[in-house]
Amino acid sequence: MLTKITRKKIDRELKKFPIDQKQSAIIAALQIIQTENGFLTDELIAFAADYLAMPKIAAMEVATFYNMFELKPAGKYKISVCTNISCALREADDIVCHLRKKLNIDFNEITKDSKFSLKESECMGACGGAPLMTINNHKMYEFLTPQKVDQILEELDLSLIHISEPTRRYAIS
């Protein structure tokens, strides 16, 4: 079910762990599979579990626990907004309301053109930059205001976001 290239990438991750601890590579394996397929299906999660010699339910628990995994198609740009306490205290609700209105979608929905999806996120570990959001789990934007969100969305329209970049924090001034 997984391509040879996908299995090769997972095998490279497996080398980072003791031979008898293959299940330790589940997060990396699911990320690789999701990157190759766009989202995770029950079949793909089960295949990852079998490949790593772990119970299917354990792989499913990982896939459903972490916000970075998609169990259904997402928009080209997945916007995840932190709504945890630090962000909430710094008006993350205003950012969420602005995005809902601007994109005409709610959490876990996709715009009609499949360009954007909106997701609620728990703490992203950058409370000092609250409120914040990520795009495709790769770029983090801090100190958000509705105006900064509009600027970010405009940049996305111009395809300035490179999905393959590693996670970095960005504060739009």
CSV table of C-alpha atoms in Angstrom, one decimal:
chain,number,residue,atom,x,y,z
A,1,MET,CA,0.0,0.0,0.0
A,2,LEU,CA,2.9,2.4,0.7
A,3,THR,CA,5.2,3.3,-2.2
A,4,LYS,CA,8.8,2.1,-2.2
A,5,ILE,CA,9.9,5.7,-1.6
A,6,THR,CA,7.6,6.1,1.4
A,7,ARG,CA,8.9,2.9,2.9
A,8,LYS,CA,12.4,4.0,2.3
A,9,LYS,CA,11.8,7.3,4.2
A,10,ILE,CA,10.2,5.4,7.1
A,11,ASP,CA,13.1,3.0,7.1
A,12,ARG,CA,15.5,6.0,7.4
A,13,GLU,CA,13.5,7.1,10.5
A,14,LEU,CA,13.6,3.6,12.0
A,15,LYS,CA,17.4,3.8,12.1
A,16,LYS,CA,17.0,6.5,14.8
A,17,PHE,CA,15.5,4.1,17.3
A,18,PRO,CA,16.6,0.7,18.8
A,19,ILE,CA,15.6,-2.2,16.7
A,20,ASP,CA,13.2,-3.5,19.3
A,21,GLN,CA,11.4,-0.1,19.6
A,22,LYS,CA,10.1,0.3,16.0
A,23,GLN,CA,6.9,1.9,17.3
A,24,SER,CA,8.9,4.9,18.4
A,25,ALA,CA,8.9,6.0,14.7
A,26,ILE,CA,5.1,6.2,14.5
A,27,ILE,CA,4.9,10.0,14.5
A,28,ALA,CA,7.5,10.3,11.8
A,29,ALA,CA,5.9,7.4,9.8
A,30,LEU,CA,2.5,9.0,9.9
A,31,GLN,CA,3.9,12.4,8.9
A,32,ILE,CA,5.7,10.8,5.9
A,33,ILE,CA,2.5,8.9,4.9
A,34,GLN,CA,0.4,12.0,5.2
A,35,THR,CA,2.8,14.1,3.1
A,36,GLU,CA,2.7,11.5,0.4
A,37,ASN,CA,-1.1,11.0,0.5
A,38,GLY,CA,-2.5,14.4,1.7
A,39,PHE,CA,-4.3,12.9,4.7
A,40,LEU,CA,-4.4,9.6,6.7
A,41,THR,CA,-7.1,7.0,6.1
A,42,ASP,CA,-7.8,4.1,8.5
A,43,GLU,CA,-6.1,1.8,6.0
A,44,LEU,CA,-2.9,3.9,5.9
A,45,ILE,CA,-2.8,4.1,9.7
A,46,ALA,CA,-3.3,0.4,9.9
A,47,PHE,CA,-0.5,-0.2,7.3
A,48,ALA,CA,1.8,2.0,9.3
A,49,ALA,CA,1.0,0.1,12.5
A,50,ASP,CA,1.7,-3.2,10.7
A,51,TYR,CA,4.9,-1.9,9.2
A,52,LEU,CA,6.1,-0.8,12.7
A,53,ALA,CA,4.9,-4.0,14.4
A,54,MET,CA,2.6,-2.2,16.8
A,55,PRO,CA,-1.2,-2.5,17.6
A,56,LYS,CA,-3.4,-0.7,15.1
A,57,ILE,CA,-5.2,1.0,18.0
A,58,ALA,CA,-2.0,2.5,19.2
A,59,ALA,CA,-1.2,4.0,15.8
A,60,MET,CA,-4.8,5.3,15.6
A,61,GLU,CA,-4.4,6.9,19.1
A,62,VAL,CA,-1.4,8.9,17.8
A,63,ALA,CA,-3.1,9.9,14.6
A,64,THR,CA,-6.2,11.2,16.4
A,65,PHE,CA,-4.3,12.9,19.3
A,66,TYR,CA,-1.9,15.1,17.4
A,67,ASN,CA,-3.3,18.2,15.6
A,68,MET,CA,-0.8,17.8,12.8
A,69,PHE,CA,-2.6,14.8,11.4
A,70,GLU,CA,-5.5,15.0,9.1
A,71,LEU,CA,-8.0,12.2,8.9
A,72,LYS,CA,-9.9,13.7,6.0
A,73,PRO,CA,-8.9,16.1,3.2
A,74,ALA,CA,-7.8,19.5,4.2
A,75,GLY,CA,-7.4,22.7,2.3
A,76,LYS,CA,-4.2,23.5,0.4
A,77,TYR,CA,-3.4,25.9,3.3
A,78,LYS,CA,-4.4,24.5,6.7
A,79,ILE,CA,-4.7,27.3,9.2
A,80,SER,CA,-4.4,26.2,12.8
A,81,VAL,CA,-5.2,28.8,15.4
A,82,CYS,CA,-4.2,28.3,19.0
A,83,THR,CA,-7.1,28.9,21.4
A,84,ASN,CA,-5.4,27.8,24.6
A,85,ILE,CA,-5.3,30.0,27.6
A,86,SER,CA,-2.4,32.3,26.8
A,87,CYS,CA,-3.8,33.0,23.3
A,88,ALA,CA,-7.3,33.2,24.6
A,89,LEU,CA,-6.2,35.9,27.1
A,90,ARG,CA,-4.6,37.8,24.2
A,91,GLU,CA,-7.8,37.8,22.1
A,92,ALA,CA,-7.4,34.7,19.9
A,93,ASP,CA,-11.2,34.6,19.8
A,94,ASP,CA,-11.0,37.8,17.7
A,95,ILE,CA,-8.6,36.1,15.3
A,96,VAL,CA,-10.9,33.1,15.0
A,97,CYS,CA,-14.0,35.2,14.4
A,98,HIS,CA,-12.1,37.2,11.8
A,99,LEU,CA,-10.9,34.0,10.0
A,100,ARG,CA,-14.4,32.5,10.1
A,101,LYS,CA,-15.9,35.6,8.6
A,102,LYS,CA,-13.2,36.2,6.0
A,103,LEU,CA,-13.0,32.5,4.8
A,104,ASN,CA,-16.7,31.8,5.4
A,105,ILE,CA,-15.9,28.5,7.2
A,106,ASP,CA,-15.8,27.2,10.7
A,107,PHE,CA,-13.3,24.9,12.4
A,108,ASN,CA,-12.8,21.6,10.5
A,109,GLU,CA,-14.2,22.9,7.3
A,110,ILE,CA,-12.7,23.7,3.9
A,111,THR,CA,-13.4,26.7,1.7
A,112,LYS,CA,-15.4,25.9,-1.5
A,113,ASP,CA,-12.3,26.3,-3.6
A,114,SER,CA,-10.4,23.9,-1.3
A,115,LYS,CA,-7.8,26.5,-0.7
A,116,PHE,CA,-8.2,26.9,3.0
A,117,SER,CA,-9.2,24.9,6.0
A,118,LEU,CA,-9.4,26.1,9.6
A,119,LYS,CA,-8.5,24.1,12.6
A,120,GLU,CA,-8.5,24.8,16.3
A,121,SER,CA,-5.3,24.0,18.0
A,122,GLU,CA,-4.1,23.5,21.6
A,123,CYS,CA,-1.0,25.1,22.9
A,124,MET,CA,1.8,25.5,20.3
A,125,GLY,CA,4.4,26.3,22.9
A,126,ALA,CA,5.0,30.0,21.9
A,127,CYS,CA,2.8,31.7,24.5
A,128,GLY,CA,5.0,34.8,24.5
A,129,GLY,CA,3.9,35.5,20.9
A,130,ALA,CA,0.1,35.0,21.5
A,131,PRO,CA,-2.2,35.0,19.7
A,132,LEU,CA,-0.7,32.8,17.1
A,133,MET,CA,-1.4,30.4,14.2
A,134,THR,CA,0.4,28.0,11.9
A,135,ILE,CA,0.0,27.4,8.2
A,136,ASN,CA,0.4,23.7,7.2
A,137,ASN,CA,2.1,23.0,10.5
A,138,HIS,CA,5.2,24.7,9.1
A,139,LYS,CA,5.1,28.4,9.6
A,140,MET,CA,4.1,30.0,12.8
A,141,TYR,CA,2.8,33.6,12.9
A,142,GLU,CA,2.7,35.4,16.2
A,143,PHE,CA,1.3,38.6,17.7
A,144,LEU,CA,-1.7,38.4,15.4
A,145,THR,CA,-4.2,41.1,14.7
A,146,PRO,CA,-7.0,40.9,12.1
A,147,GLN,CA,-4.9,43.2,9.9
A,148,LYS,CA,-1.9,40.8,10.1
A,149,VAL,CA,-4.1,37.9,9.3
A,150,ASP,CA,-5.3,39.7,6.2
A,151,GLN,CA,-1.7,40.3,5.2
A,152,ILE,CA,-0.9,36.6,5.7
A,153,LEU,CA,-3.9,35.5,3.7
A,154,GLU,CA,-2.9,37.9,0.9
A,155,GLU,CA,0.6,36.3,0.9
A,156,LEU,CA,-0.9,32.9,0.6
A,157,ASP,CA,-2.9,34.0,-2.4
A,158,LEU,CA,0.4,35.0,-3.9
A,159,SER,CA,1.9,31.6,-3.1
A,160,LEU,CA,4.6,32.9,-0.9
A,161,ILE,CA,4.3,30.1,1.6
A,162,HIS,CA,6.7,27.2,0.8
A,163,ILE,CA,5.2,24.1,2.4
A,164,SER,CA,8.5,22.3,2.5
A,165,GLU,CA,10.2,24.8,4.9
A,166,PRO,CA,10.9,23.7,8.4
A,167,THR,CA,8.9,25.2,11.3
A,168,ARG,CA,9.9,28.7,12.0
A,169,ARG,CA,8.2,31.6,13.9
A,170,TYR,CA,7.3,34.7,12.1
A,171,ALA,CA,6.0,37.9,13.5
A,172,ILE,CA,4.4,40.1,10.8
A,173,SER,CA,5.0,43.7,11.7
